[in-house]
Amino acid sequence: MYRVTLSEKEIPKKWYNIAADLPVEPPMPDQTEEGHQLENLPKIFSKGVLEQEMSQDRWIEIPKEVREVYEKIGRPSPLFRARGLEDHLDTPAKIFYKREDLSPTGSHKLNTAIAQAYYAKKDGAELLTTETGAGQWGSALALACSFMDLDCKVYMVRISFKQKPYRKTIMQLYNSEILASPSDKTEFGRKMLEKDPNHPGSLGIAISEAIEDALKDEKVYYSLGSVLNHVMLHQTVIGLEIKKQLEKIDETPDVIVGCVGGGSNFAGAVFPFVKDKLDGDLDCQFIAAEPTSCPTLTQGEYKYDFGDTAGLTPLIKMYTLGHDFIPPSVHAGGLRYHGMSPHVALLVHEGIVEGRTVSQTELFKSGEVFANVEGVIPAPETCHAIKIGMDEAIKCRKSGEEKNIIINFSGHGLLDLQGYDDYLSGNLTD
Ligand SMILES: *Cc1c(COP(=O)(O)O)cnc(C)c1O
């Protein structure tokens, strides 16, 4: 057996909301002075997602229209057994990987993009603005807007705008407008360009520009690809499917690992299993893999901070490297973010989730191994999770334990070949 599949009918009918089951009361966004931006939220987000952001309901129904588009993009995604990797590592562990790379834009991000575009349209919006780093989120939202008949405008971090021309083409093909950020189209962008006309940009700056647009026009909403509670919620289709798939083959997970930028693919895979662990029904390790160059969970502080650089978002309690932290431009662009999902952060703080770092050389080495034994070329982001999954499988070789290791395979690397090229030619830095 290489592949565990589910039928279209088995697409989950509800998302799982971890807010109902957290082990401690989650800290509220700061509503005092600096945190006053809370009143801006209804101008920025649709009613549908704002309700979900604050909801305490354990299960939230997935609208029929959203489930139909999930079907169209190929959900449920298969769970693969990595027999090639098991043989290569000579491990008694069973390694599985959940194929979020098989969606049309090549990552998990469509799971929330489709839902966010649906609620924006329902609420009468005409345009969604957003930020994108490497372009995975921008291309997912561009496609979701195209499906839902909405306009889309993407602020793309300037350095990626130059380095990733093909992601730009994908977004243009899906009829979205792309601006290099900082741009001269917003006040905050102009302020950044005054400081440095060649500013490389950052996710935090691009978020500020996109929010500024939404604040200025009531037909415009902003959409965020990670970090927020409703994004984690939408991604739980991943873990709910994994649960059904493991049940089908009579297995339970011992280790689940995912990479973390803002935390969404990790949360999606892991959250549906957290309650079982808290209830004592499941003995499973949850490991979040992050870059050594942007070590939010392992080196950041657990405190209130802004989600963007200009300070337009509410203050949220999370692990953060500081909202003015500009991470070095590593190839795993999707993991270059100073903050973290408050729910993932809380679980790390409570010791339920563990953070680990992976260096740039290590991750490409793991990606090369994986590509050769499994055939799929992983995104540099995904390679972080693969490296940690491999480490755990090697531990099993030494201990003889037959653990089930689940890797959330967040995306493919076919548009990240520059990174692999630098790795192969010895031009990588850590
Ligand atoms: C965006 C992205 C990530 C990081 O974002 P999360 O919200 O932490 O999941 C990881 N992998 C891929 C392939 C991505 O596109």
Coordinates of C-alpha atoms and ligand atoms in Angstrom, one line a residue:
M1 CA 0.0 0.0 0.0
Y2 CA 1.3 3.4 -1.0
R3 CA -1.7 5.6 -0.9
V4 CA -4.7 6.1 1.3
T5 CA -7.5 7.9 -0.5
L6 CA -11.0 9.2 0.5
S7 CA -13.9 9.7 -1.9
E8 CA -15.3 13.2 -2.7
K9 CA -18.2 12.5 -0.3
E10 CA -15.7 12.2 2.5
I11 CA -14.6 15.8 2.4
P12 CA -15.2 17.0 5.9
K13 CA -18.5 18.8 6.4
K14 CA -17.3 20.9 9.3
W15 CA -14.1 22.7 10.2
Y16 CA -12.7 22.0 13.7
N17 CA -12.2 25.1 15.9
I18 CA -9.5 24.5 18.6
A19 CA -10.7 27.6 20.5
A20 CA -13.3 25.3 22.1
D21 CA -10.7 22.9 23.5
L22 CA -7.6 25.0 24.4
P23 CA -6.0 23.9 27.7
V24 CA -6.0 27.5 29.0
E25 CA -8.1 30.6 28.2
P26 CA -6.5 32.3 25.1
P27 CA -5.2 35.8 25.7
M28 CA -7.5 38.3 24.0
P29 CA -6.2 40.9 21.6
D30 CA -5.0 44.0 23.5
Q31 CA -7.9 46.5 23.4
T32 CA -6.1 49.3 25.2
E33 CA -4.4 52.4 23.7
E34 CA -2.0 50.8 21.3
G35 CA -4.3 47.9 20.6
H36 CA -7.2 50.3 19.6
Q37 CA -7.0 49.0 16.0
L38 CA -9.5 46.3 17.0
E39 CA -12.3 48.7 15.8
N40 CA -10.8 48.6 12.3
L41 CA -11.5 44.9 11.9
P42 CA -15.0 45.1 10.4
K43 CA -13.6 47.5 7.8
I44 CA -10.8 45.0 6.9
F45 CA -12.5 41.6 7.1
S46 CA -15.8 40.1 5.9
K47 CA -18.5 39.3 8.6
G48 CA -18.1 35.6 7.9
V49 CA -14.5 35.3 8.8
L50 CA -14.7 37.8 11.7
E51 CA -17.3 35.7 13.3
Q52 CA -15.1 32.6 12.9
E53 CA -12.1 34.6 14.3
M54 CA -13.9 35.1 17.6
S55 CA -16.0 31.9 17.6
Q56 CA -15.9 29.4 20.5
D57 CA -18.0 26.7 18.7
R58 CA -16.1 23.4 18.3
W59 CA -17.5 22.7 14.9
I60 CA -18.2 25.2 12.1
E61 CA -20.1 24.1 9.0
I62 CA -18.3 24.3 5.7
P63 CA -20.7 26.0 3.3
K64 CA -21.8 23.8 0.4
E65 CA -20.3 26.2 -2.1
V66 CA -16.9 25.9 -0.5
R67 CA -17.1 22.1 -0.3
E68 CA -17.8 22.1 -4.1
V69 CA -14.7 24.1 -4.8
Y70 CA -12.7 21.8 -2.5
E71 CA -13.9 19.0 -4.7
K72 CA -12.9 20.9 -7.8
I73 CA -9.3 21.4 -6.6
G74 CA -8.9 17.7 -5.8
R75 CA -9.8 17.3 -2.2
P76 CA -9.6 15.0 -0.2
S77 CA -5.9 14.9 -0.8
P78 CA -4.2 11.5 -0.6
L79 CA -2.0 10.3 2.3
F80 CA 1.1 8.6 0.9
R81 CA 3.3 6.0 2.6
A82 CA 6.9 7.0 2.1
R83 CA 8.2 3.5 1.7
G84 CA 11.2 4.7 -0.3
L85 CA 12.3 7.0 2.5
E86 CA 11.7 4.2 5.1
D87 CA 14.0 1.9 3.1
H88 CA 16.6 4.6 2.6
L89 CA 16.7 5.4 6.3
D90 CA 16.5 1.7 7.2
T91 CA 13.9 2.5 9.9
P92 CA 11.2 0.4 11.5
A93 CA 9.0 3.5 11.6
K94 CA 6.2 4.0 9.1
I95 CA 6.4 7.4 7.4
F96 CA 3.4 9.0 5.8
Y97 CA 3.0 12.3 4.0
K98 CA -0.2 14.3 3.4
R99 CA -0.2 15.6 -0.2
E100 CA -1.1 19.3 0.0
D101 CA 1.2 19.9 -3.0
L102 CA -1.4 18.3 -5.4
S103 CA -3.7 21.4 -5.4
P104 CA -3.7 23.5 -8.6
T105 CA -1.4 26.1 -7.1
G106 CA 0.8 23.5 -5.4
S107 CA 0.2 24.2 -1.7
H108 CA -2.3 24.0 1.2
K109 CA -3.1 27.7 0.9
L110 CA -6.2 27.3 -1.4
N111 CA -8.0 25.6 1.6
T112 CA -8.4 29.0 3.2
A113 CA -8.2 31.2 0.1
I114 CA -11.4 29.6 -1.2
A115 CA -13.3 30.1 2.1
Q116 CA -12.1 33.7 2.5
A117 CA -13.1 34.6 -1.1
Y118 CA -16.5 33.0 -0.6
Y119 CA -17.3 35.0 2.6
A120 CA -16.0 38.3 1.0
K121 CA -18.2 37.8 -2.0
K122 CA -21.2 36.9 0.2
D123 CA -20.6 40.2 2.1
G124 CA -20.7 42.3 -1.0
A125 CA -17.0 42.9 -1.6
E126 CA -15.7 43.6 -5.0
L127 CA -12.0 43.3 -4.4
L128 CA -9.6 41.4 -2.1
T129 CA -6.2 42.8 -1.3
T130 CA -3.4 40.8 0.2
E131 CA 0.4 40.4 0.6
T132 CA 2.6 37.7 -0.7
G133 CA 6.2 36.7 -0.1
A134 CA 7.4 34.0 -2.4
G135 CA 4.0 34.0 -4.2
Q136 CA 2.3 30.8 -2.9
W137 CA -0.4 32.7 -1.0
G138 CA -0.8 35.3 -3.8
S139 CA -1.4 32.7 -6.4
A140 CA -3.9 30.8 -4.2
L141 CA -5.9 33.9 -3.5
A142 CA -5.7 35.0 -7.1
L143 CA -7.3 31.6 -8.2
A144 CA -9.9 31.7 -5.4
C145 CA -11.0 35.2 -6.4
S146 CA -11.2 34.0 -10.0
F147 CA -13.4 31.1 -8.9
M148 CA -15.6 33.4 -6.9
D149 CA -15.7 36.3 -9.4
L150 CA -13.9 38.8 -7.3
D151 CA -11.0 41.2 -8.3
C152 CA -7.7 40.6 -6.5
K153 CA -4.7 42.8 -5.8
V154 CA -1.5 41.4 -4.5
Y155 CA 1.4 43.3 -2.8
M156 CA 4.4 41.2 -3.5
V157 CA 7.6 41.6 -1.4
R158 CA 9.9 43.5 -3.8
I159 CA 12.8 41.1 -3.6
S160 CA 10.5 38.1 -4.5
F161 CA 8.9 40.2 -7.2
K162 CA 12.3 40.3 -8.9
Q163 CA 13.4 36.8 -8.0
K164 CA 10.2 34.8 -8.6
P165 CA 8.9 36.0 -12.0
Y166 CA 6.9 32.8 -12.7
R167 CA 4.7 33.1 -9.6
K168 CA 4.0 36.6 -10.8
T169 CA 2.9 35.1 -14.2
I170 CA 0.6 32.7 -12.4
M171 CA -1.1 35.5 -10.5
Q172 CA -1.5 37.5 -13.7
L173 CA -2.9 34.5 -15.5
Y174 CA -5.6 34.3 -12.8
N175 CA -6.3 38.0 -13.6
S176 CA -5.0 39.6 -10.4
E177 CA -3.1 42.9 -10.2
I178 CA 0.5 42.6 -8.8
L179 CA 2.4 45.4 -7.2
A180 CA 6.0 45.3 -5.9
S181 CA 6.0 46.2 -2.2
P182 CA 6.9 48.7 -0.9
S183 CA 4.9 50.5 -3.7
D184 CA 4.3 54.1 -4.4
K185 CA 0.5 53.4 -4.3
T186 CA 0.1 53.6 -0.5
E187 CA 1.1 56.1 2.2
F188 CA 3.1 53.5 4.1
G189 CA 4.8 52.2 0.9
R190 CA 5.9 55.7 0.0
K191 CA 7.3 56.3 3.5
M192 CA 9.4 53.1 3.1
L193 CA 10.6 54.1 -0.3
E194 CA 11.6 57.6 0.9
K195 CA 13.9 55.8 3.4
D196 CA 15.3 53.5 0.8
P197 CA 14.3 53.7 -2.9
N198 CA 15.6 50.1 -3.3
H199 CA 13.9 48.7 -0.3
P200 CA 13.7 44.9 -0.6
G201 CA 10.4 44.8 1.3
S202 CA 9.1 42.3 3.8
L203 CA 5.8 40.5 4.5
G204 CA 5.1 42.9 7.4
I205 CA 5.4 45.9 5.1
A206 CA 3.2 44.3 2.3
I207 CA 0.5 43.5 4.9
S208 CA 0.5 47.1 6.0
E209 CA 0.0 48.3 2.4
A210 CA -2.8 45.8 1.7
I211 CA -4.6 46.7 4.9
E212 CA -4.3 50.4 4.1
D213 CA -6.3 49.7 0.8
A214 CA -9.0 47.9 2.7
L215 CA -9.3 50.7 5.3
K216 CA -9.9 53.3 2.5
D217 CA -12.7 51.6 0.6
E218 CA -15.7 49.6 1.9
K219 CA -15.9 47.5 -1.2
V220 CA -12.4 46.2 -0.5
Y221 CA -11.5 43.6 2.0
Y222 CA -8.2 42.3 3.1
S223 CA -7.2 38.6 3.2
L224 CA -4.4 37.1 5.3
G225 CA -3.0 33.7 4.3
S226 CA -1.9 32.6 7.8
V227 CA -1.6 33.5 11.5
L228 CA -5.2 34.3 12.3
N229 CA -7.6 31.9 14.0
H230 CA -10.0 31.6 11.0
V231 CA -7.1 30.6 8.7
M232 CA -6.1 27.8 11.1
L233 CA -9.8 26.8 11.2
H234 CA -10.1 26.5 7.4
Q235 CA -6.9 24.4 7.3
T236 CA -8.2 21.8 9.6
V237 CA -9.7 19.9 6.6
I238 CA -6.1 18.6 6.3
G239 CA -6.0 17.0 9.8
L240 CA -9.6 15.8 9.7
E241 CA -8.8 14.0 6.5
I242 CA -5.6 12.5 7.9
K243 CA -7.6 11.2 10.9
K244 CA -10.1 9.4 8.6
Q245 CA -7.2 8.1 6.4
L246 CA -5.4 6.6 9.4
E247 CA -8.6 5.1 10.7
K248 CA -9.1 3.3 7.4
I249 CA -5.8 1.5 7.8
D250 CA -6.1 1.0 11.5
E251 CA -3.2 3.2 12.5
T252 CA -2.7 6.1 15.0
P253 CA -0.1 8.8 14.8
D254 CA 3.0 8.9 17.1
V255 CA 4.6 12.0 15.6
I256 CA 3.1 14.7 13.4
V257 CA 5.4 17.3 11.9
G258 CA 4.8 20.4 9.8
C259 CA 6.8 23.5 8.9
V260 CA 5.7 26.8 10.4
G261 CA 5.7 30.3 8.9
G262 CA 2.6 31.7 10.5
G263 CA 1.5 28.2 11.5
S264 CA -1.4 27.4 9.2
N265 CA -0.4 24.1 7.5
F266 CA 0.9 22.9 10.8
A267 CA -2.2 23.8 12.7
G268 CA -4.4 22.3 10.0
A269 CA -2.6 18.9 10.3
V270 CA -2.3 18.9 14.1
F271 CA -5.2 20.7 15.7
P272 CA -7.8 17.9 15.1
F273 CA -5.5 15.6 17.1
V274 CA -4.8 18.0 20.0
K275 CA -8.0 17.3 21.9
D276 CA -7.3 13.5 21.9
K277 CA -3.9 14.2 23.4
L278 CA -5.3 16.6 26.0
D279 CA -7.9 14.0 26.9
G280 CA -5.2 11.3 27.3
D281 CA -6.6 9.3 24.4
L282 CA -3.6 9.8 22.2
D283 CA 0.1 9.7 22.9
C284 CA 1.5 11.8 20.1
Q285 CA 4.3 14.3 19.6
F286 CA 3.6 17.5 17.6
I287 CA 6.7 19.1 16.1
A288 CA 6.8 22.5 14.4
A289 CA 9.8 23.0 12.2
E290 CA 11.1 26.5 11.5
P291 CA 14.2 28.0 9.8
T292 CA 17.3 28.8 12.0
S293 CA 17.3 32.2 10.3
C294 CA 13.7 33.0 11.5
P295 CA 13.4 31.2 14.8
T296 CA 10.1 32.6 16.0
L297 CA 9.1 29.7 18.3
T298 CA 12.5 28.7 19.6
Q299 CA 14.1 32.2 20.0
G300 CA 11.2 34.6 20.0
E301 CA 9.4 36.1 23.0
Y302 CA 5.9 35.2 24.1
K303 CA 4.3 38.6 24.2
Y304 CA 1.8 41.1 22.6
D305 CA 3.0 42.4 19.2
F306 CA 1.6 43.7 15.9
G307 CA 1.2 41.3 13.0
D308 CA 2.5 43.9 10.5
T309 CA 5.3 46.4 10.4
A310 CA 3.2 49.7 10.4
G311 CA 1.2 48.5 13.5
L312 CA -2.2 48.5 11.7
T313 CA -3.3 45.1 13.1
P314 CA -4.5 44.6 16.7
L315 CA -1.8 43.6 19.3
I316 CA -2.0 39.8 19.6
K317 CA -0.2 37.5 22.0
M318 CA 2.2 35.2 20.2
Y319 CA 5.8 34.3 19.9
T320 CA 7.5 37.1 18.0
L321 CA 10.9 38.3 16.9
G322 CA 9.6 41.9 16.9
H323 CA 7.3 43.5 14.3
D324 CA 10.3 45.4 12.8
F325 CA 12.4 42.2 12.4
I326 CA 13.3 41.8 8.7
P327 CA 14.3 38.1 8.3
P328 CA 17.3 37.3 6.0
S329 CA 16.1 36.4 2.4
V330 CA 16.4 32.6 2.6
H331 CA 14.8 30.4 -0.1
A332 CA 12.0 29.3 2.2
G333 CA 10.2 32.6 1.7
G334 CA 6.9 31.3 3.1
L335 CA 8.6 30.9 6.5
R336 CA 10.0 34.4 6.7
Y337 CA 7.5 35.9 9.2
H338 CA 8.3 37.5 12.6
G339 CA 5.2 36.3 14.4
M340 CA 3.1 33.1 14.8
S341 CA -0.6 32.0 15.1
P342 CA -1.7 32.8 18.6
H343 CA -3.2 29.3 19.0
V344 CA -0.1 27.6 17.9
A345 CA 1.9 29.9 20.1
L346 CA -0.3 29.0 23.1
L347 CA 0.2 25.3 22.5
V348 CA 4.0 25.7 22.4
H349 CA 3.9 27.8 25.6
E350 CA 1.8 25.1 27.3
G351 CA 4.3 22.4 26.2
I352 CA 1.9 20.6 23.9
V353 CA 3.7 21.5 20.7
E354 CA 7.5 21.5 20.4
G355 CA 9.4 23.9 18.1
R356 CA 12.7 22.8 16.3
T357 CA 14.9 24.6 13.8
V358 CA 16.4 23.5 10.5
S359 CA 19.2 25.2 8.6
Q360 CA 19.1 26.0 5.0
T361 CA 21.8 23.5 4.0
E362 CA 20.1 20.7 6.0
L363 CA 16.8 21.3 4.5
F364 CA 17.9 21.2 0.8
K365 CA 19.9 18.0 1.6
S366 CA 16.7 16.4 2.9
G367 CA 14.8 17.7 -0.1
E368 CA 17.3 16.1 -2.4
V369 CA 17.0 12.7 -0.6
F370 CA 13.2 12.9 -0.6
A371 CA 13.1 13.8 -4.3
N372 CA 15.3 10.8 -5.2
V373 CA 13.5 8.1 -3.1
E374 CA 9.9 9.4 -3.3
G375 CA 10.0 11.3 -6.6
V376 CA 8.3 14.5 -5.4
I377 CA 10.4 17.7 -5.2
P378 CA 9.3 19.4 -2.0
A379 CA 9.1 23.2 -1.5
P380 CA 12.0 24.5 0.7
E381 CA 9.4 25.2 3.4
T382 CA 8.2 21.6 3.3
C383 CA 11.8 20.4 3.5
H384 CA 11.9 21.7 7.1
A385 CA 9.2 19.2 8.1
I386 CA 10.9 16.4 6.1
K387 CA 14.2 17.0 7.8
I388 CA 12.6 16.6 11.3
G389 CA 10.5 13.6 10.1
M390 CA 13.7 12.0 8.9
D391 CA 15.5 12.7 12.3
E392 CA 12.6 11.0 14.1
A393 CA 12.7 8.0 11.8
I394 CA 16.5 7.7 12.4
K395 CA 15.8 7.8 16.2
C396 CA 13.5 4.8 15.6
R397 CA 16.2 2.9 13.8
K398 CA 18.3 3.3 16.9
S399 CA 15.6 2.5 19.4
G400 CA 13.7 -0.1 17.3
E401 CA 10.4 1.7 17.8
E402 CA 7.8 1.2 15.1
K403 CA 6.4 4.7 15.3
N404 CA 3.9 6.2 12.8
I405 CA 5.4 9.5 11.6
I406 CA 3.2 11.9 9.7
I407 CA 4.7 14.7 7.6
N408 CA 2.4 17.4 6.4
F409 CA 3.7 17.9 2.8
S410 CA 2.7 21.5 2.4
G411 CA 3.8 22.2 -1.1
H412 CA 5.9 21.2 -4.1
G413 CA 9.2 22.9 -5.1
L414 CA 8.8 23.1 -8.9
L415 CA 8.8 26.9 -8.8
D416 CA 11.7 27.0 -6.2
L417 CA 14.4 25.6 -8.4
Q418 CA 16.7 28.5 -7.9
G419 CA 17.2 27.4 -4.3
Y420 CA 17.9 23.8 -5.4
D421 CA 20.3 25.2 -8.1
D422 CA 22.2 27.2 -5.4
Y423 CA 22.3 24.1 -3.2
L424 CA 23.7 21.9 -6.1
S425 CA 26.2 24.4 -7.1
G426 CA 27.4 25.0 -3.6
N427 CA 26.2 28.6 -3.4
L428 CA 24.0 28.2 -0.3
T429 CA 24.6 30.1 2.9
D430 CA 23.0 29.2 6.3
Ligands
LIG1 C1 3.0 29.5 2.9 C2 3.6 28.2 3.0 C3 4.1 27.7 4.2 C4 4.1 28.5 5.5 O1 2.9 29.0 5.9 P1 2.1 28.4 7.1 O2 1.0 29.3 7.3 O3 3.0 28.3 8.3 O4 1.6 27.1 6.7 C5 4.6 26.4 4.2 N1 4.7 25.7 3.1 C6 4.3 26.1 1.9 C7 4.4 25.2 0.7 C8 3.7 27.4 1.8 O5 3.3 27.8 0.6

